[in-house]
PDB file of C-alpha atoms in Angstrom:
ATOM      1  CA  MET A1493     148.915  32.874 -57.605  1.00  0.00           C
ATOM      2  CA  GLN A1494     145.843  34.614 -56.233  1.00  0.00           C
ATOM      3  CA  GLU A1495     142.565  34.504 -58.050  1.00  0.00           C
ATOM      4  CA  LEU A1496     140.523  37.723 -58.396  1.00  0.00           C
ATOM      5  CA  VAL A1497     138.411  38.453 -55.402  1.00  0.00           C
ATOM      6  CA  ARG A1498     135.527  40.807 -56.218  1.00  0.00           C
ATOM      7  CA  SER A1499     135.738  43.279 -53.401  1.00  0.00           C
ATOM      8  CA  HIS A1500     137.631  46.456 -52.672  1.00  0.00           C
ATOM      9  CA  VAL A1501     139.169  48.429 -49.890  1.00  0.00           C
ATOM     10  CA  LYS A1502     138.972  52.196 -49.025  1.00  0.00           C
ATOM     11  CA  PRO A1503     141.807  54.271 -50.384  1.00  0.00           C
ATOM     12  CA  GLU A1504     144.252  56.068 -48.169  1.00  0.00           C
ATOM     13  CA  ILE A1505     144.914  59.653 -49.087  1.00  0.00           C
ATOM     14  CA  GLN A1506     148.249  61.270 -48.234  1.00  0.00           C
ATOM     15  CA  VAL A1507     148.729  65.068 -48.969  1.00  0.00           C
ATOM     16  CA  PHE A1508     152.142  66.610 -49.197  1.00  0.00           C
ATOM     17  CA  ALA A1509     153.178  70.227 -49.282  1.00  0.00           C
ATOM     18  CA  ASN A1510     154.786  70.184 -52.788  1.00  0.00           C
ATOM     19  CA  PRO A1511     155.791  67.606 -55.520  1.00  0.00           C
ATOM     20  CA  GLU A1512     159.312  67.363 -54.104  1.00  0.00           C
ATOM     21  CA  ALA A1513     158.068  66.343 -50.638  1.00  0.00           C
ATOM     22  CA  LEU A1514     155.766  63.784 -52.376  1.00  0.00           C
ATOM     23  CA  THR A1515     158.808  62.406 -54.420  1.00  0.00           C
ATOM     24  CA  GLN A1516     160.825  62.014 -51.252  1.00  0.00           C
ATOM     25  CA  ALA A1517     158.085  60.113 -49.444  1.00  0.00           C
ATOM     26  CA  ALA A1518     157.479  57.978 -52.562  1.00  0.00           C
ATOM     27  CA  ALA A1519     161.190  57.089 -52.677  1.00  0.00           C
ATOM     28  CA  THR A1520     161.036  56.024 -48.982  1.00  0.00           C
ATOM     29  CA  LYS A1521     157.979  53.856 -49.534  1.00  0.00           C
ATOM     30  CA  PHE A1522     159.611  52.354 -52.752  1.00  0.00           C
ATOM     31  CA  VAL A1523     162.553  51.202 -50.744  1.00  0.00           C
ATOM     32  CA  ARG A1524     160.467  49.915 -47.861  1.00  0.00           C
ATOM     33  CA  GLN A1525     158.185  47.982 -50.253  1.00  0.00           C
ATOM     34  CA  ALA A1526     161.070  46.563 -52.254  1.00  0.00           C
ATOM     35  CA  ASN A1527     162.785  45.219 -49.180  1.00  0.00           C
ATOM     36  CA  GLN A1528     159.690  43.851 -47.648  1.00  0.00           C
ATOM     37  CA  ALA A1529     158.751  41.992 -50.778  1.00  0.00           C
ATOM     38  CA  ILE A1530     162.188  40.544 -51.157  1.00  0.00           C
ATOM     39  CA  GLN A1531     162.233  39.404 -47.524  1.00  0.00           C
ATOM     40  CA  ALA A1532     158.667  37.746 -47.962  1.00  0.00           C
ATOM     41  CA  ARG A1533     158.913  36.390 -51.425  1.00  0.00           C
ATOM     42  CA  GLY A1534     162.524  36.620 -52.635  1.00  0.00           C
ATOM     43  CA  ARG A1535     161.752  39.253 -55.288  1.00  0.00           C
ATOM     44  CA  PHE A1536     160.025  42.653 -55.951  1.00  0.00           C
ATOM     45  CA  THR A1537     157.777  42.868 -58.838  1.00  0.00           C
ATOM     46  CA  ILE A1538     156.576  46.429 -59.855  1.00  0.00           C
ATOM     47  CA  ALA A1539     154.527  47.880 -62.603  1.00  0.00           C
ATOM     48  CA  LEU A1540     155.996  51.188 -63.533  1.00  0.00           C
ATOM     49  CA  SER A1541     154.168  54.326 -64.788  1.00  0.00           C
ATOM     50  CA  GLY A1542     155.081  57.228 -67.088  1.00  0.00           C
ATOM     51  CA  GLY A1543     154.492  60.845 -66.133  1.00  0.00           C
ATOM     52  CA  SER A1544     156.334  63.721 -64.355  1.00  0.00           C
ATOM     53  CA  THR A1545     156.163  62.405 -60.738  1.00  0.00           C
ATOM     54  CA  PRO A1546     157.423  58.965 -61.601  1.00  0.00           C
ATOM     55  CA  LYS A1547     160.164  60.514 -63.758  1.00  0.00           C
ATOM     56  CA  SER A1548     161.345  62.562 -60.667  1.00  0.00           C
ATOM     57  CA  LEU A1549     160.970  59.421 -58.457  1.00  0.00           C
ATOM     58  CA  TYR A1550     163.125  57.301 -60.689  1.00  0.00           C
ATOM     59  CA  ALA A1551     165.726  59.917 -60.954  1.00  0.00           C
ATOM     60  CA  LEU A1552     165.836  60.209 -57.089  1.00  0.00           C
ATOM     61  CA  LEU A1553     165.953  56.394 -56.707  1.00  0.00           C
ATOM     62  CA  ALA A1554     169.132  56.323 -58.760  1.00  0.00           C
ATOM     63  CA  THR A1555     170.943  58.644 -56.328  1.00  0.00           C
ATOM     64  CA  GLN A1556     172.288  57.876 -52.909  1.00  0.00           C
ATOM     65  CA  PRO A1557     171.186  57.034 -50.350  1.00  0.00           C
ATOM     66  CA  TRP A1558     168.248  55.424 -52.092  1.00  0.00           C
ATOM     67  CA  ARG A1559     170.229  53.466 -54.729  1.00  0.00           C
ATOM     68  CA  SER A1560     172.358  51.448 -52.180  1.00  0.00           C
ATOM     69  CA  GLN A1561     169.193  50.702 -50.047  1.00  0.00           C
ATOM     70  CA  ILE A1562     167.518  48.559 -52.720  1.00  0.00           C
ATOM     71  CA  PRO A1563     168.646  44.975 -53.714  1.00  0.00           C
ATOM     72  CA  TRP A1564     168.423  45.705 -57.357  1.00  0.00           C
ATOM     73  CA  LYS A1565     169.258  42.166 -58.517  1.00  0.00           C
ATOM     74  CA  GLN A1566     165.950  41.023 -57.078  1.00  0.00           C
ATOM     75  CA  VAL A1567     163.826  43.859 -58.656  1.00  0.00           C
ATOM     76  CA  TYR A1568     161.619  42.886 -61.571  1.00  0.00           C
ATOM     77  CA  PRO A1569     160.356  45.956 -63.485  1.00  0.00           C
ATOM     78  CA  PHE A1570     157.120  45.624 -65.636  1.00  0.00           C
ATOM     79  CA  TRP A1571     154.983  48.442 -67.218  1.00  0.00           C
ATOM     80  CA  GLY A1572     151.451  49.408 -66.443  1.00  0.00           C
ATOM     81  CA  ASP A1573     151.096  50.847 -69.937  1.00  0.00           C
ATOM     82  CA  GLU A1574     153.003  51.869 -73.073  1.00  0.00           C
ATOM     83  CA  ARG A1575     152.618  54.105 -76.033  1.00  0.00           C
ATOM     84  CA  HIS A1576     152.445  52.336 -79.432  1.00  0.00           C
ATOM     85  CA  VAL A1577     155.909  53.542 -80.333  1.00  0.00           C
ATOM     86  CA  LEU A1578     159.509  52.394 -80.707  1.00  0.00           C
ATOM     87  CA  PRO A1579     161.507  52.008 -77.464  1.00  0.00           C
ATOM     88  CA  SER A1580     163.772  54.811 -78.716  1.00  0.00           C
ATOM     89  CA  ASP A1581     160.887  57.234 -79.191  1.00  0.00           C
ATOM     90  CA  PRO A1582     161.054  60.127 -76.716  1.00  0.00           C
ATOM     91  CA  LYS A1583     157.354  59.470 -75.784  1.00  0.00           C
ATOM     92  CA  SER A1584     158.144  55.786 -74.834  1.00  0.00           C
ATOM     93  CA  ASN A1585     157.433  55.161 -71.122  1.00  0.00           C
ATOM     94  CA  PHE A1586     160.338  52.390 -71.311  1.00  0.00           C
ATOM     95  CA  ARG A1587     162.714  54.945 -72.611  1.00  0.00           C
ATOM     96  CA  MET A1588     162.020  57.477 -69.870  1.00  0.00           C
ATOM     97  CA  THR A1589     162.378  54.887 -67.187  1.00  0.00           C
ATOM     98  CA  GLN A1590     165.618  53.531 -68.859  1.00  0.00           C
ATOM     99  CA  GLU A1591     167.306  56.946 -68.960  1.00  0.00           C
ATOM    100  CA  ARG A1592     166.136  57.895 -65.500  1.00  0.00           C
ATOM    101  CA  LEU A1593     166.696  54.658 -63.575  1.00  0.00           C
ATOM    102  CA  LEU A1594     167.589  51.498 -65.431  1.00  0.00           C
ATOM    103  CA  PHE A1595     170.874  52.815 -66.903  1.00  0.00           C
ATOM    104  CA  GLN A1596     171.880  54.021 -63.411  1.00  0.00           C
ATOM    105  CA  VAL A1597     171.254  50.997 -61.146  1.00  0.00           C
ATOM    106  CA  PRO A1598     172.489  47.314 -61.376  1.00  0.00           C
ATOM    107  CA  ILE A1599     169.160  45.724 -62.455  1.00  0.00           C
ATOM    108  CA  PRO A1600     169.975  42.500 -64.599  1.00  0.00           C
ATOM    109  CA  HIS A1601     168.918  42.898 -68.165  1.00  0.00           C
ATOM    110  CA  GLU A1602     166.895  39.695 -67.903  1.00  0.00           C
ATOM    111  CA  ASN A1603     164.792  41.131 -65.001  1.00  0.00           C
ATOM    112  CA  VAL A1604     163.387  43.954 -67.107  1.00  0.00           C
ATOM    113  CA  HIS A1605     160.037  43.162 -68.761  1.00  0.00           C
ATOM    114  CA  ARG A1606     159.196  45.970 -71.135  1.00  0.00           C
ATOM    115  CA  ILE A1607     156.148  46.071 -73.404  1.00  0.00           C
ATOM    116  CA  LYS A1608     157.588  45.423 -76.882  1.00  0.00           C
ATOM    117  CA  ALA A1609     155.432  48.170 -78.509  1.00  0.00           C
ATOM    118  CA  GLU A1610     157.634  48.366 -81.697  1.00  0.00           C
ATOM    119  CA  ASN A1611     155.488  45.647 -83.315  1.00  0.00           C
ATOM    120  CA  PRO A1612     153.153  47.469 -85.739  1.00  0.00           C
ATOM    121  CA  ASP A1613     150.371  45.157 -84.659  1.00  0.00           C
ATOM    122  CA  ALA A1614     149.164  46.557 -81.381  1.00  0.00           C
ATOM    123  CA  GLN A1615     146.965  43.538 -80.573  1.00  0.00           C
ATOM    124  CA  ALA A1616     149.913  41.156 -80.951  1.00  0.00           C
ATOM    125  CA  VAL A1617     151.840  43.439 -78.585  1.00  0.00           C
ATOM    126  CA  ALA A1618     149.134  42.964 -75.993  1.00  0.00           C
ATOM    127  CA  VAL A1619     148.840  39.164 -76.469  1.00  0.00           C
ATOM    128  CA  LYS A1620     152.652  38.704 -76.201  1.00  0.00           C
ATOM    129  CA  TYR A1621     152.825  40.819 -73.071  1.00  0.00           C
ATOM    130  CA  GLU A1622     150.018  38.934 -71.411  1.00  0.00           C
ATOM    131  CA  GLN A1623     151.728  35.694 -72.237  1.00  0.00           C
ATOM    132  CA  GLU A1624     154.933  37.081 -70.656  1.00  0.00           C
ATOM    133  CA  LEU A1625     152.991  37.909 -67.458  1.00  0.00           C
ATOM    134  CA  LYS A1626     151.285  34.482 -67.372  1.00  0.00           C
ATOM    135  CA  GLN A1627     154.618  32.832 -67.733  1.00  0.00           C
ATOM    136  CA  PHE A1628     156.462  34.878 -65.181  1.00  0.00           C
ATOM    137  CA  PHE A1629     153.746  34.740 -62.563  1.00  0.00           C
ATOM    138  CA  GLN A1630     153.001  31.028 -63.424  1.00  0.00           C
ATOM    139  CA  LEU A1631     149.322  31.750 -63.782  1.00  0.00           C
ATOM    140  CA  GLY A1632     146.539  29.239 -64.350  1.00  0.00           C
ATOM    141  CA  ALA A1633     143.054  29.781 -65.827  1.00  0.00           C
ATOM    142  CA  HIS A1634     141.249  32.854 -64.442  1.00  0.00           C
ATOM    143  CA  GLN A1635     144.204  34.023 -62.396  1.00  0.00           C
ATOM    144  CA  PHE A1636     145.752  37.442 -62.409  1.00  0.00           C
ATOM    145  CA  SER A1637     149.222  38.699 -61.912  1.00  0.00           C
ATOM    146  CA  GLN A1638     149.969  39.946 -58.416  1.00  0.00           C
ATOM    147  CA  PHE A1639     152.418  42.638 -58.489  1.00  0.00           C
ATOM    148  CA  ASP A1640     153.958  43.788 -55.276  1.00  0.00           C
ATOM    149  CA  LEU A1641     153.539  47.391 -56.286  1.00  0.00           C
ATOM    150  CA  VAL A1642     151.785  49.335 -59.208  1.00  0.00           C
ATOM    151  CA  LEU A1643     152.521  52.900 -59.728  1.00  0.00           C
ATOM    152  CA  LEU A1644     149.848  55.006 -61.492  1.00  0.00           C
ATOM    153  CA  GLY A1645     149.152  58.568 -62.376  1.00  0.00           C
ATOM    154  CA  MET A1646     145.866  60.244 -63.325  1.00  0.00           C
ATOM    155  CA  GLY A1647     145.311  62.482 -66.255  1.00  0.00           C
ATOM    156  CA  ALA A1648     143.279  65.704 -66.337  1.00  0.00           C
ATOM    157  CA  ASN A1649     140.572  63.589 -68.026  1.00  0.00           C
ATOM    158  CA  GLY A1650     140.512  60.947 -65.390  1.00  0.00           C
ATOM    159  CA  HIS A1651     142.340  58.291 -67.249  1.00  0.00           C
ATOM    160  CA  THR A1652     144.973  56.028 -65.529  1.00  0.00           C
ATOM    161  CA  ALA A1653     147.463  53.771 -67.068  1.00  0.00           C
ATOM    162  CA  SER A1654     146.071  53.656 -70.590  1.00  0.00           C
ATOM    163  CA  LEU A1655     142.466  53.162 -69.395  1.00  0.00           C
ATOM    164  CA  PHE A1656     140.895  56.161 -71.168  1.00  0.00           C
ATOM    165  CA  PRO A1657     137.263  57.387 -70.870  1.00  0.00           C
ATOM    166  CA  ASN A1658     134.684  55.531 -72.897  1.00  0.00           C
ATOM    167  CA  THR A1659     137.066  52.706 -74.149  1.00  0.00           C
ATOM    168  CA  ASP A1660     136.340  49.002 -73.772  1.00  0.00           C
ATOM    169  CA  ALA A1661     139.657  48.532 -71.845  1.00  0.00           C
ATOM    170  CA  VAL A1662     137.902  50.080 -68.733  1.00  0.00           C
ATOM    171  CA  HIS A1663     135.513  47.169 -68.407  1.00  0.00           C
ATOM    172  CA  GLU A1664     137.760  44.272 -69.486  1.00  0.00           C
ATOM    173  CA  GLN A1665     137.521  41.560 -66.801  1.00  0.00           C
ATOM    174  CA  SER A1666     139.208  38.492 -68.288  1.00  0.00           C
ATOM    175  CA  ARG A1667     142.464  39.633 -69.997  1.00  0.00           C
ATOM    176  CA  LEU A1668     145.649  40.947 -68.320  1.00  0.00           C
ATOM    177  CA  VAL A1669     146.695  43.179 -71.079  1.00  0.00           C
ATOM    178  CA  VAL A1670     144.778  44.826 -73.981  1.00  0.00           C
ATOM    179  CA  ALA A1671     145.652  47.149 -76.817  1.00  0.00           C
ATOM    180  CA  SER A1672     143.027  49.935 -76.647  1.00  0.00           C
ATOM    181  CA  TRP A1673     142.262  52.460 -79.504  1.00  0.00           C
ATOM    182  CA  VAL A1674     142.135  55.896 -77.935  1.00  0.00           C
ATOM    183  CA  GLU A1675     140.073  58.159 -80.379  1.00  0.00           C
ATOM    184  CA  GLU A1676     141.206  61.383 -78.829  1.00  0.00           C
ATOM    185  CA  LEU A1677     144.814  60.574 -79.472  1.00  0.00           C
ATOM    186  CA  ASN A1678     144.266  58.591 -82.754  1.00  0.00           C
ATOM    187  CA  THR A1679     146.430  55.791 -81.758  1.00  0.00           C
ATOM    188  CA  HIS A1680     146.585  52.509 -79.732  1.00  0.00           C
ATOM    189  CA  ARG A1681     147.803  52.308 -76.223  1.00  0.00           C
ATOM    190  CA  ILE A1682     148.829  49.048 -74.675  1.00  0.00           C
ATOM    191  CA  THR A1683     147.702  48.717 -70.964  1.00  0.00           C
ATOM    192  CA  LEU A1684     147.273  46.483 -68.018  1.00  0.00           C
ATOM    193  CA  THR A1685     143.588  45.735 -67.409  1.00  0.00           C
ATOM    194  CA  PRO A1686     141.621  46.716 -64.197  1.00  0.00           C
ATOM    195  CA  PRO A1687     141.817  43.193 -62.690  1.00  0.00           C
ATOM    196  CA  ALA A1688     145.594  42.879 -63.466  1.00  0.00           C
ATOM    197  CA  ILE A1689     146.192  46.235 -61.563  1.00  0.00           C
ATOM    198  CA  ASN A1690     143.583  45.558 -58.775  1.00  0.00           C
ATOM    199  CA  ASN A1691     145.065  42.263 -57.709  1.00  0.00           C
ATOM    200  CA  ALA A1692     148.276  43.972 -56.648  1.00  0.00           C
ATOM    201  CA  HIS A1693     149.616  43.898 -53.033  1.00  0.00           C
ATOM    202  CA  GLU A1694     149.739  47.746 -53.205  1.00  0.00           C
ATOM    203  CA  ILE A1695     148.746  50.494 -55.700  1.00  0.00           C
ATOM    204  CA  ILE A1696     149.929  54.041 -55.496  1.00  0.00           C
ATOM    205  CA  PHE A1697     148.551  56.999 -57.433  1.00  0.00           C
ATOM    206  CA  PHE A1698     150.753  60.130 -57.818  1.00  0.00           C
ATOM    207  CA  VAL A1699     148.625  63.245 -58.605  1.00  0.00           C
ATOM    208  CA  THR A1700     150.095  66.837 -58.512  1.00  0.00           C
ATOM    209  CA  GLY A1701     149.140  70.369 -59.620  1.00  0.00           C
ATOM    210  CA  GLU A1702     146.114  72.520 -59.352  1.00  0.00           C
ATOM    211  CA  GLU A1703     144.989  71.505 -62.807  1.00  0.00           C
ATOM    212  CA  LYS A1704     144.115  68.047 -61.380  1.00  0.00           C
ATOM    213  CA  ALA A1705     142.180  69.282 -58.430  1.00  0.00           C
ATOM    214  CA  ALA A1706     138.704  69.177 -59.901  1.00  0.00           C
ATOM    215  CA  MET A1707     139.253  65.713 -61.406  1.00  0.00           C
ATOM    216  CA  LEU A1708     140.732  64.317 -58.262  1.00  0.00           C
ATOM    217  CA  LYS A1709     137.684  65.435 -56.391  1.00  0.00           C
ATOM    218  CA  ALA A1710     135.367  63.844 -59.008  1.00  0.00           C
ATOM    219  CA  VAL A1711     137.194  60.565 -58.866  1.00  0.00           C
ATOM    220  CA  LEU A1712     137.398  60.354 -55.013  1.00  0.00           C
ATOM    221  CA  GLU A1713     134.109  61.955 -54.000  1.00  0.00           C
ATOM    222  CA  GLY A1714     131.829  61.887 -57.120  1.00  0.00           C
ATOM    223  CA  GLN A1715     129.311  59.325 -58.289  1.00  0.00           C
ATOM    224  CA  TYR A1716     130.910  56.084 -59.494  1.00  0.00           C
ATOM    225  CA  GLN A1717     131.176  56.544 -63.276  1.00  0.00           C
ATOM    226  CA  PRO A1718     134.186  54.540 -64.452  1.00  0.00           C
ATOM    227  CA  ASP A1719     133.286  55.162 -68.187  1.00  0.00           C
ATOM    228  CA  ARG A1720     133.797  58.845 -67.570  1.00  0.00           C
ATOM    229  CA  LEU A1721     136.302  58.525 -64.801  1.00  0.00           C
ATOM    230  CA  PRO A1722     138.387  55.379 -65.419  1.00  0.00           C
ATOM    231  CA  ALA A1723     140.618  55.986 -62.332  1.00  0.00           C
ATOM    232  CA  GLN A1724     137.561  54.983 -60.263  1.00  0.00           C
ATOM    233  CA  ILE A1725     137.912  51.461 -61.643  1.00  0.00           C
ATOM    234  CA  ILE A1726     141.008  51.018 -59.661  1.00  0.00           C
ATOM    235  CA  ARG A1727     139.684  49.331 -56.561  1.00  0.00           C
ATOM    236  CA  PRO A1728     142.067  46.892 -55.033  1.00  0.00           C
ATOM    237  CA  THR A1729     140.634  43.298 -54.543  1.00  0.00           C
ATOM    238  CA  GLN A1730     142.755  42.536 -51.374  1.00  0.00           C
ATOM    239  CA  GLY A1731     145.525  44.876 -51.463  1.00  0.00           C
ATOM    240  CA  LYS A1732     145.989  48.594 -50.468  1.00  0.00           C
ATOM    241  CA  VAL A1733     145.554  51.748 -52.572  1.00  0.00           C
ATOM    242  CA  ILE A1734     147.276  54.960 -51.700  1.00  0.00           C
ATOM    243  CA  TRP A1735     146.734  58.393 -53.367  1.00  0.00           C
ATOM    244  CA  MET A1736     149.895  60.418 -52.802  1.00  0.00           C
ATOM    245  CA  VAL A1737     148.946  63.914 -53.706  1.00  0.00           C
ATOM    246  CA  ASP A1738     150.269  67.443 -53.340  1.00  0.00           C
ATOM    247  CA  GLN A1739     148.369  70.268 -51.678  1.00  0.00           C
ATOM    248  CA  ALA A1740     147.487  71.960 -54.960  1.00  0.00           C
ATOM    249  CA  ALA A1741     145.911  68.762 -56.311  1.00  0.00           C
ATOM    250  CA  ALA A1742     144.137  68.229 -53.114  1.00  0.00           C
ATOM    251  CA  SER A1743     142.829  71.810 -52.710  1.00  0.00           C
ATOM    252  CA  SER A1744     139.173  70.895 -53.674  1.00  0.00           C
ATOM    253  CA  LEU A1745     138.884  67.779 -51.591  1.00  0.00           C
ATOM    254  CA  SER A1746     136.437  67.803 -48.666  1.00  0.00           C
ATOM    255  CA  THR A1747     137.648  67.046 -45.164  1.00  0.00           C
ATOM    256  CA  ALA A1748     135.472  63.954 -45.318  1.00  0.00           C
ATOM    257  CA  VAL A1749     137.910  62.093 -47.372  1.00  0.00           C
ATOM    258  CA  LEU A1750     141.186  63.321 -45.873  1.00  0.00           C
TER     259      LEU A1750
END
């Protein structure tokens, strides 16, 4: 597995007329990435995200023609983050993905690597998921998982995955997974760390809506302040990062970044 290289590449920004057009383009990209990874490495590893745009994407992928264009038996889903809730909880990212996608397509049960957040000990949840990643990716010391694709959203406060403003998780550099206490939510979140995300072959952000416009501009054009704007910490080490945004979210961006 690849070791972390401390450099980053410039993001690509793609603007779509509306969320529906964005979702269609995301489905096309998902299919292409899955097939390319399977052809090159025999499997497609993906870290999934919660949120409204991924929810629409998963539902679309479960329909034709997308469903039949993906070799599902060689797809290995992981999760970028999870709420500290039971898998049956309506707020569970796993439950949402299961209902929208996993129940609808022939992914073998053993391929699915969910974060087992039902354990009341959030730290133990993080340790166990990190061990699962190390075993699956056959990692040695100081190595990080290299997903083929990581899907991310961005909150109105600049968080991504469960990397929230002013939390230690934002600056974690040695762990793959941590349980982070989020004061504003009064709960733990379990999340992949920045290096675990940044070592991916490709990272895609989905951002839609006018309410995200100011934050998107701050993240992409503002001063580098990852404590305040955690999405800025996502800077791939050797892969590619794409921001897929709708026109409403992109409305405040300057032409210099487009």
